[in-house]
């Protein structure tokens, strides 16, 4: 039995990417990466880094994750072998829209000499905003909000670790201090103040000073 009448015009809109190059890369690479994850195979992948150019890594693939209109391959990286780089080790995120075929015959290459290492990625994502892990691990960040912003922060927490907002409008979150966190903090502008750690507070202060100069 039909429960709802479906109108001709759109009445629901999802946040999806419409960039053709992203869609084409996702369609091409998603299958091989998904198969490698489910089969627990160590693979070699290539992508174009904005800072290092063509880059290669041996990865233990764990997760395909979408964040901010982009899809990423998350995994443990063994080594980097192109351009004489210092090496990408530890948990790494690779943007799928910048991946390139590993060879003329394959999108990714198997690394049979490497033994697949399982990883409890869920524990890491409990302390993460976005997709970028940091060597320092999660840290406690103390913040203060204005009265105007307070109800928005209370009704939509910045992170699941967020503590209740106190009477003085302060609260904490425990997360990796990465690019995505700082972008989130900047979104709230003057409504949000970083109190601790002092290193993050100083970094944000310098960024706002440069912004004011521009």
PDB file of C-alpha atoms in Angstrom:
ATOM      1  CA  UNK A   1       0.000   0.000   0.000  1.00  0.00           C
ATOM      2  CA  UNK A   2       1.348   3.426  -0.946  1.00  0.00           C
ATOM      3  CA  UNK A   3       1.795   5.548   2.161  1.00  0.00           C
ATOM      4  CA  UNK A   4       3.018   8.818   0.622  1.00  0.00           C
ATOM      5  CA  UNK A   5       2.346  10.741  -2.558  1.00  0.00           C
ATOM      6  CA  UNK A   6       5.674  11.512  -4.227  1.00  0.00           C
ATOM      7  CA  UNK A   7       5.728  15.019  -5.749  1.00  0.00           C
ATOM      8  CA  UNK A   8       7.388  15.760  -9.067  1.00  0.00           C
ATOM      9  CA  UNK A   9       9.669  18.426  -7.607  1.00  0.00           C
ATOM     10  CA  UNK A  10      12.526  17.690  -5.189  1.00  0.00           C
ATOM     11  CA  UNK A  11      11.532  17.999  -1.542  1.00  0.00           C
ATOM     12  CA  UNK A  12      14.565  16.297   0.042  1.00  0.00           C
ATOM     13  CA  UNK A  13      18.154  17.281  -0.745  1.00  0.00           C
ATOM     14  CA  UNK A  14      21.235  15.338   0.379  1.00  0.00           C
ATOM     15  CA  UNK A  15      24.731  16.787   0.690  1.00  0.00           C
ATOM     16  CA  UNK A  16      26.535  15.041  -2.173  1.00  0.00           C
ATOM     17  CA  UNK A  17      29.388  15.968  -4.489  1.00  0.00           C
ATOM     18  CA  UNK A  18      28.556  16.764  -8.093  1.00  0.00           C
ATOM     19  CA  UNK A  19      32.142  17.130  -9.335  1.00  0.00           C
ATOM     20  CA  UNK A  20      32.536  14.725 -12.248  1.00  0.00           C
ATOM     21  CA  UNK A  21      36.203  13.918 -11.597  1.00  0.00           C
ATOM     22  CA  UNK A  22      35.421  12.864  -8.024  1.00  0.00           C
ATOM     23  CA  UNK A  23      32.501  10.705  -9.187  1.00  0.00           C
ATOM     24  CA  UNK A  24      34.572   9.090 -11.942  1.00  0.00           C
ATOM     25  CA  UNK A  25      37.486   8.288  -9.616  1.00  0.00           C
ATOM     26  CA  UNK A  26      35.135   6.891  -6.985  1.00  0.00           C
ATOM     27  CA  UNK A  27      33.401   4.676  -9.533  1.00  0.00           C
ATOM     28  CA  UNK A  28      36.766   3.387 -10.759  1.00  0.00           C
ATOM     29  CA  UNK A  29      38.607   2.791  -7.463  1.00  0.00           C
ATOM     30  CA  UNK A  30      35.835   1.988  -4.980  1.00  0.00           C
ATOM     31  CA  UNK A  31      35.434  -1.664  -6.060  1.00  0.00           C
ATOM     32  CA  UNK A  32      39.125  -2.690  -5.940  1.00  0.00           C
ATOM     33  CA  UNK A  33      39.641  -0.903  -2.621  1.00  0.00           C
ATOM     34  CA  UNK A  34      36.518  -2.429  -1.097  1.00  0.00           C
ATOM     35  CA  UNK A  35      37.637  -5.900  -2.195  1.00  0.00           C
ATOM     36  CA  UNK A  36      41.106  -5.382  -0.709  1.00  0.00           C
ATOM     37  CA  UNK A  37      39.616  -4.327   2.641  1.00  0.00           C
ATOM     38  CA  UNK A  38      37.165  -7.227   2.876  1.00  0.00           C
ATOM     39  CA  UNK A  39      39.809  -9.742   1.738  1.00  0.00           C
ATOM     40  CA  UNK A  40      42.375  -8.220   4.158  1.00  0.00           C
ATOM     41  CA  UNK A  41      45.026  -7.781   1.472  1.00  0.00           C
ATOM     42  CA  UNK A  42      47.998  -5.433   1.742  1.00  0.00           C
ATOM     43  CA  UNK A  43      48.138  -3.232  -1.349  1.00  0.00           C
ATOM     44  CA  UNK A  44      50.250  -0.570  -3.007  1.00  0.00           C
ATOM     45  CA  UNK A  45      48.492   2.618  -4.105  1.00  0.00           C
ATOM     46  CA  UNK A  46      49.483   5.785  -5.908  1.00  0.00           C
ATOM     47  CA  UNK A  47      48.032   9.266  -5.697  1.00  0.00           C
ATOM     48  CA  UNK A  48      48.959  12.867  -6.432  1.00  0.00           C
ATOM     49  CA  UNK A  49      49.862  14.821  -3.313  1.00  0.00           C
ATOM     50  CA  UNK A  50      49.426  18.606  -3.505  1.00  0.00           C
ATOM     51  CA  UNK A  51      52.776  19.033  -1.732  1.00  0.00           C
ATOM     52  CA  UNK A  52      54.859  16.028  -2.860  1.00  0.00           C
ATOM     53  CA  UNK A  53      53.540  15.220  -6.326  1.00  0.00           C
ATOM     54  CA  UNK A  54      53.156  11.573  -7.339  1.00  0.00           C
ATOM     55  CA  UNK A  55      53.300   9.458  -4.216  1.00  0.00           C
ATOM     56  CA  UNK A  56      53.235   5.747  -3.440  1.00  0.00           C
ATOM     57  CA  UNK A  57      52.501   3.856  -0.251  1.00  0.00           C
ATOM     58  CA  UNK A  58      52.188   0.250   0.872  1.00  0.00           C
ATOM     59  CA  UNK A  59      48.954   0.123   2.866  1.00  0.00           C
ATOM     60  CA  UNK A  60      46.991  -2.208   5.087  1.00  0.00           C
ATOM     61  CA  UNK A  61      43.542  -0.918   4.026  1.00  0.00           C
ATOM     62  CA  UNK A  62      40.937  -0.631   6.783  1.00  0.00           C
ATOM     63  CA  UNK A  63      38.149   1.720   5.826  1.00  0.00           C
ATOM     64  CA  UNK A  64      36.501   3.721   3.042  1.00  0.00           C
ATOM     65  CA  UNK A  65      35.274   6.937   4.636  1.00  0.00           C
ATOM     66  CA  UNK A  66      33.427   9.967   3.299  1.00  0.00           C
ATOM     67  CA  UNK A  67      34.112  13.348   4.870  1.00  0.00           C
ATOM     68  CA  UNK A  68      33.276  16.825   3.595  1.00  0.00           C
ATOM     69  CA  UNK A  69      32.306  15.691   0.060  1.00  0.00           C
ATOM     70  CA  UNK A  70      35.433  13.543  -0.369  1.00  0.00           C
ATOM     71  CA  UNK A  71      36.044   9.813  -0.072  1.00  0.00           C
ATOM     72  CA  UNK A  72      39.210   8.558   1.609  1.00  0.00           C
ATOM     73  CA  UNK A  73      41.002   5.241   1.959  1.00  0.00           C
ATOM     74  CA  UNK A  74      42.112   4.883   5.572  1.00  0.00           C
ATOM     75  CA  UNK A  75      44.832   2.401   6.433  1.00  0.00           C
ATOM     76  CA  UNK A  76      48.179   1.684   8.033  1.00  0.00           C
ATOM     77  CA  UNK A  77      51.061   2.710   5.821  1.00  0.00           C
ATOM     78  CA  UNK A  78      54.323   0.777   5.662  1.00  0.00           C
ATOM     79  CA  UNK A  79      56.547   2.963   3.549  1.00  0.00           C
ATOM     80  CA  UNK A  80      56.810   5.543   0.804  1.00  0.00           C
ATOM     81  CA  UNK A  81      58.976   4.822  -2.228  1.00  0.00           C
ATOM     82  CA  UNK A  82      58.503   7.621  -4.768  1.00  0.00           C
ATOM     83  CA  UNK A  83      60.386  10.930  -4.918  1.00  0.00           C
ATOM     84  CA  UNK A  84      62.692   9.842  -2.102  1.00  0.00           C
ATOM     85  CA  UNK A  85      60.166  10.926   0.504  1.00  0.00           C
ATOM     86  CA  UNK A  86      60.629  10.553   4.227  1.00  0.00           C
ATOM     87  CA  UNK A  87      57.935   7.909   4.253  1.00  0.00           C
ATOM     88  CA  UNK A  88      54.301   7.825   5.266  1.00  0.00           C
ATOM     89  CA  UNK A  89      54.059   5.600   8.312  1.00  0.00           C
ATOM     90  CA  UNK A  90      51.247   4.992  10.738  1.00  0.00           C
ATOM     91  CA  UNK A  91      47.583   5.673   9.990  1.00  0.00           C
ATOM     92  CA  UNK A  92      47.212   7.408   6.641  1.00  0.00           C
ATOM     93  CA  UNK A  93      44.280   8.821   4.682  1.00  0.00           C
ATOM     94  CA  UNK A  94      44.438   8.858   0.887  1.00  0.00           C
ATOM     95  CA  UNK A  95      41.888  10.928  -1.086  1.00  0.00           C
ATOM     96  CA  UNK A  96      40.335   8.669  -3.703  1.00  0.00           C
ATOM     97  CA  UNK A  97      39.737  11.536  -6.158  1.00  0.00           C
ATOM     98  CA  UNK A  98      43.517  12.018  -6.399  1.00  0.00           C
ATOM     99  CA  UNK A  99      44.387   8.351  -6.829  1.00  0.00           C
ATOM    100  CA  UNK A 100      46.052   7.255 -10.059  1.00  0.00           C
ATOM    101  CA  UNK A 101      46.438   3.728 -11.514  1.00  0.00           C
ATOM    102  CA  UNK A 102      49.360   1.860 -10.013  1.00  0.00           C
ATOM    103  CA  UNK A 103      50.317   0.526 -13.442  1.00  0.00           C
ATOM    104  CA  UNK A 104      48.883   0.299 -16.925  1.00  0.00           C
ATOM    105  CA  UNK A 105      47.346  -3.048 -15.961  1.00  0.00           C
ATOM    106  CA  UNK A 106      45.985  -2.406 -12.464  1.00  0.00           C
ATOM    107  CA  UNK A 107      44.510   0.340 -10.295  1.00  0.00           C
ATOM    108  CA  UNK A 108      46.133  -1.036  -7.146  1.00  0.00           C
ATOM    109  CA  UNK A 109      48.892  -3.605  -6.693  1.00  0.00           C
ATOM    110  CA  UNK A 110      49.024  -6.432  -4.187  1.00  0.00           C
ATOM    111  CA  UNK A 111      51.934  -6.603  -1.766  1.00  0.00           C
ATOM    112  CA  UNK A 112      52.107 -10.362  -1.090  1.00  0.00           C
ATOM    113  CA  UNK A 113      55.264 -10.122   1.019  1.00  0.00           C
ATOM    114  CA  UNK A 114      53.488  -7.994   3.628  1.00  0.00           C
ATOM    115  CA  UNK A 115      51.363  -9.645   6.326  1.00  0.00           C
ATOM    116  CA  UNK A 116      48.025  -7.892   6.857  1.00  0.00           C
ATOM    117  CA  UNK A 117      47.801  -6.326  10.320  1.00  0.00           C
ATOM    118  CA  UNK A 118      44.277  -5.905  11.739  1.00  0.00           C
ATOM    119  CA  UNK A 119      43.565  -2.645  13.499  1.00  0.00           C
ATOM    120  CA  UNK A 120      40.890  -1.408  15.900  1.00  0.00           C
ATOM    121  CA  UNK A 121      40.033   1.691  13.922  1.00  0.00           C
ATOM    122  CA  UNK A 122      36.831   2.292  15.862  1.00  0.00           C
ATOM    123  CA  UNK A 123      38.850   3.270  18.938  1.00  0.00           C
ATOM    124  CA  UNK A 124      40.727   5.887  16.943  1.00  0.00           C
ATOM    125  CA  UNK A 125      37.628   7.361  15.369  1.00  0.00           C
ATOM    126  CA  UNK A 126      36.133   7.940  18.787  1.00  0.00           C
ATOM    127  CA  UNK A 127      38.755  10.680  19.244  1.00  0.00           C
ATOM    128  CA  UNK A 128      38.800  12.073  15.719  1.00  0.00           C
ATOM    129  CA  UNK A 129      37.133  14.868  13.794  1.00  0.00           C
ATOM    130  CA  UNK A 130      37.584  14.323  10.059  1.00  0.00           C
ATOM    131  CA  UNK A 131      40.126  11.852   8.703  1.00  0.00           C
ATOM    132  CA  UNK A 132      43.592  13.036   9.796  1.00  0.00           C
ATOM    133  CA  UNK A 133      45.350  11.181  12.618  1.00  0.00           C
ATOM    134  CA  UNK A 134      48.147  12.896  14.545  1.00  0.00           C
ATOM    135  CA  UNK A 135      51.226  11.256  16.118  1.00  0.00           C
ATOM    136  CA  UNK A 136      50.496  13.020  19.425  1.00  0.00           C
ATOM    137  CA  UNK A 137      47.132  11.308  19.686  1.00  0.00           C
ATOM    138  CA  UNK A 138      43.998  12.807  21.248  1.00  0.00           C
ATOM    139  CA  UNK A 139      44.335  15.817  23.557  1.00  0.00           C
ATOM    140  CA  UNK A 140      41.904  17.638  25.817  1.00  0.00           C
ATOM    141  CA  UNK A 141      40.800  20.944  24.288  1.00  0.00           C
ATOM    142  CA  UNK A 142      39.112  23.497  26.554  1.00  0.00           C
ATOM    143  CA  UNK A 143      36.781  25.940  24.828  1.00  0.00           C
ATOM    144  CA  UNK A 144      34.492  28.842  25.742  1.00  0.00           C
ATOM    145  CA  UNK A 145      31.396  29.976  23.839  1.00  0.00           C
ATOM    146  CA  UNK A 146      29.361  33.158  23.802  1.00  0.00           C
ATOM    147  CA  UNK A 147      25.807  33.188  25.127  1.00  0.00           C
ATOM    148  CA  UNK A 148      24.514  33.426  21.556  1.00  0.00           C
ATOM    149  CA  UNK A 149      26.409  30.330  20.373  1.00  0.00           C
ATOM    150  CA  UNK A 150      25.852  28.279  23.522  1.00  0.00           C
ATOM    151  CA  UNK A 151      22.445  26.741  22.637  1.00  0.00           C
ATOM    152  CA  UNK A 152      23.766  25.647  19.225  1.00  0.00           C
ATOM    153  CA  UNK A 153      26.799  23.959  20.779  1.00  0.00           C
ATOM    154  CA  UNK A 154      24.628  22.294  23.415  1.00  0.00           C
ATOM    155  CA  UNK A 155      22.088  21.001  20.880  1.00  0.00           C
ATOM    156  CA  UNK A 156      24.740  19.974  18.336  1.00  0.00           C
ATOM    157  CA  UNK A 157      28.004  19.036  20.115  1.00  0.00           C
ATOM    158  CA  UNK A 158      31.318  19.527  18.337  1.00  0.00           C
ATOM    159  CA  UNK A 159      32.272  15.947  19.213  1.00  0.00           C
ATOM    160  CA  UNK A 160      30.844  13.023  21.163  1.00  0.00           C
ATOM    161  CA  UNK A 161      33.460  13.580  23.900  1.00  0.00           C
ATOM    162  CA  UNK A 162      32.058  17.052  24.599  1.00  0.00           C
ATOM    163  CA  UNK A 163      31.397  17.702  28.291  1.00  0.00           C
ATOM    164  CA  UNK A 164      28.349  19.666  29.491  1.00  0.00           C
ATOM    165  CA  UNK A 165      28.738  23.419  29.048  1.00  0.00           C
ATOM    166  CA  UNK A 166      29.303  25.013  32.461  1.00  0.00           C
ATOM    167  CA  UNK A 167      27.772  28.203  33.799  1.00  0.00           C
ATOM    168  CA  UNK A 168      30.880  30.116  32.710  1.00  0.00           C
ATOM    169  CA  UNK A 169      30.273  28.783  29.150  1.00  0.00           C
ATOM    170  CA  UNK A 170      33.357  26.542  29.128  1.00  0.00           C
ATOM    171  CA  UNK A 171      33.523  22.888  28.084  1.00  0.00           C
ATOM    172  CA  UNK A 172      36.064  20.383  26.790  1.00  0.00           C
ATOM    173  CA  UNK A 173      36.430  17.893  23.978  1.00  0.00           C
ATOM    174  CA  UNK A 174      39.134  15.206  23.686  1.00  0.00           C
ATOM    175  CA  UNK A 175      40.290  14.839  20.085  1.00  0.00           C
ATOM    176  CA  UNK A 176      43.249  14.788  17.705  1.00  0.00           C
ATOM    177  CA  UNK A 177      44.337  18.378  17.064  1.00  0.00           C
ATOM    178  CA  UNK A 178      44.273  18.176  13.284  1.00  0.00           C
ATOM    179  CA  UNK A 179      43.398  20.338  10.290  1.00  0.00           C
ATOM    180  CA  UNK A 180      39.729  19.351  10.425  1.00  0.00           C
ATOM    181  CA  UNK A 181      39.371  20.347  14.087  1.00  0.00           C
ATOM    182  CA  UNK A 182      40.906  23.757  13.454  1.00  0.00           C
ATOM    183  CA  UNK A 183      38.621  24.264  10.456  1.00  0.00           C
ATOM    184  CA  UNK A 184      35.618  23.434  12.646  1.00  0.00           C
ATOM    185  CA  UNK A 185      36.740  25.901  15.310  1.00  0.00           C
ATOM    186  CA  UNK A 186      37.237  28.647  12.721  1.00  0.00           C
ATOM    187  CA  UNK A 187      33.689  28.145  11.437  1.00  0.00           C
ATOM    188  CA  UNK A 188      32.332  29.565  14.689  1.00  0.00           C
ATOM    189  CA  UNK A 189      34.467  32.729  14.491  1.00  0.00           C
ATOM    190  CA  UNK A 190      34.249  35.111  17.434  1.00  0.00           C
ATOM    191  CA  UNK A 191      31.627  32.927  19.110  1.00  0.00           C
ATOM    192  CA  UNK A 192      34.201  30.330  20.169  1.00  0.00           C
ATOM    193  CA  UNK A 193      37.395  30.861  22.160  1.00  0.00           C
ATOM    194  CA  UNK A 194      40.217  28.324  22.571  1.00  0.00           C
ATOM    195  CA  UNK A 195      41.503  28.291  26.158  1.00  0.00           C
ATOM    196  CA  UNK A 196      43.666  25.163  26.251  1.00  0.00           C
ATOM    197  CA  UNK A 197      46.075  23.786  25.209  1.00  0.00           C
ATOM    198  CA  UNK A 198      48.016  27.029  25.017  1.00  0.00           C
ATOM    199  CA  UNK A 199      49.821  25.874  21.867  1.00  0.00           C
ATOM    200  CA  UNK A 200      46.501  25.600  19.993  1.00  0.00           C
ATOM    201  CA  UNK A 201      45.284  28.906  21.433  1.00  0.00           C
ATOM    202  CA  UNK A 202      48.449  30.635  20.214  1.00  0.00           C
ATOM    203  CA  UNK A 203      48.184  29.018  16.772  1.00  0.00           C
ATOM    204  CA  UNK A 204      44.576  30.164  16.374  1.00  0.00           C
ATOM    205  CA  UNK A 205      45.486  33.682  17.586  1.00  0.00           C
ATOM    206  CA  UNK A 206      48.239  33.991  14.970  1.00  0.00           C
ATOM    207  CA  UNK A 207      45.883  32.789  12.239  1.00  0.00           C
ATOM    208  CA  UNK A 208      43.287  35.414  13.122  1.00  0.00           C
ATOM    209  CA  UNK A 209      45.954  38.135  13.190  1.00  0.00           C
ATOM    210  CA  UNK A 210      47.070  37.150   9.670  1.00  0.00           C
ATOM    211  CA  UNK A 211      43.445  37.093   8.569  1.00  0.00           C
ATOM    212  CA  UNK A 212      42.909  40.601   9.962  1.00  0.00           C
ATOM    213  CA  UNK A 213      45.965  41.840   8.063  1.00  0.00           C
ATOM    214  CA  UNK A 214      44.551  40.476   4.814  1.00  0.00           C
TER     215      UNK A 214
END
